[in-house]
Amino acid sequence: MMQLPEDFIRNTREAMGEERFQRYLESFDEDVPVSIRLNPLKVDSHEWTVVGGEPVPWCRGGYYLPRRPNFTMDPLLHAGCYYVQEAASMFLDEVLRQHLPQRPVTALDLCAAPGGKSTLLRAALPEDCVLYSNEPVRQRANILAENVEKWGWPNHVVTNLYPRDYRKAKARFDVILCDVPCSGEGMFRKDPATIGEWSSQNVDKCAALQRGIISDIWPCLSDGGLLIYSTCTFNTKENEENIRWILSEYDAEVLGVETKPEWDITGSLLPGFTGPVYRFIPGISRGEGLFMCVLRKGKTSLLR
């Protein structure tokens, strides 16, 4: 097994508990799941067969593959017929299925590169909706634009702005997805390079950055609109504690998502925090690390 930072081991064992943490450690000796998501604009799932594929239960058109093929040599990938996406990230589809209205809305994916959640969001929105997918880093924004172009859906705009630019422009959105930059603990198994970048100081830095992002973008969310907050990390500082901060600073409430026991999704790891949150942990749920929480601005939904 890879050498994990001592601070990470201590903090994560304390948060998860010994049994759950041991199951997580054992996942490093297991194969990393490979999954794709079909593009319903270009692929009719009733006519296509994903050879050896097993459906991802929380995502329409999502499939686990029995092995990792050479994706770069597949013309269907380059034609935008499917997107290679980590399965836990596809939980966004279940969230949208339960909380999106079937009427026109304007949506923003604030930290969108490389485009996995953005292409999923656009496919889940009703056809006459508009989605803005934003990435502050120019090079990453170019990658995002390429993937959005391959996906091929109308009313999908790519921007290269900072959250404060949207606030200054007084833009308004009914749905905002904030897949915020984080310490990346949930990607340790899939991307070992992230282990060397981790530190307790970086966790604190990321938590502060995430609060700054929310502060900038909250005024852009319409009353009754949805904010979907997500990270690919485990610790409570970047997750539950930031959700608790949002609830203390703004007129917001946390919304629940119906799930099934066999999905093995973990709830809150923060003592005293009882709101519905959704955490995928390798070795327990079938995917990499993910945290997601759905909030509504105000108490009256505009999305019914």
mmCIF file of N, CA, C and O in Angstrom, residues 90 130 297:
data_model
loop_
_atom_site.group_PDB
_atom_site.id
_atom_site.type_symbol
_atom_site.label_atom_id
_atom_site.label_comp_id
_atom_site.label_asym_id
_atom_site.label_seq_id
_atom_site.Cartn_x
_atom_site.Cartn_y
_atom_site.Cartn_z
ATOM 1 N N MET A 90 -20.912 10.619 -10.591
ATOM 2 C CA MET A 90 -22.185 10.508 -11.288
ATOM 3 C C MET A 90 -23.376 10.582 -10.344
ATOM 4 O O MET A 90 -24.525 10.643 -10.798
ATOM 5 N N VAL A 130 -30.405 26.750 -20.056
ATOM 6 C CA VAL A 130 -29.085 27.263 -20.427
ATOM 7 C C VAL A 130 -28.108 26.931 -19.301
ATOM 8 O O VAL A 130 -28.414 27.150 -18.127
ATOM 9 N N LYS A 297 -31.692 27.994 -1.297
ATOM 10 C CA LYS A 297 -31.647 29.365 -0.791
ATOM 11 C C LYS A 297 -33.050 29.789 -0.374
ATOM 12 O O LYS A 297 -33.973 29.799 -1.191
#
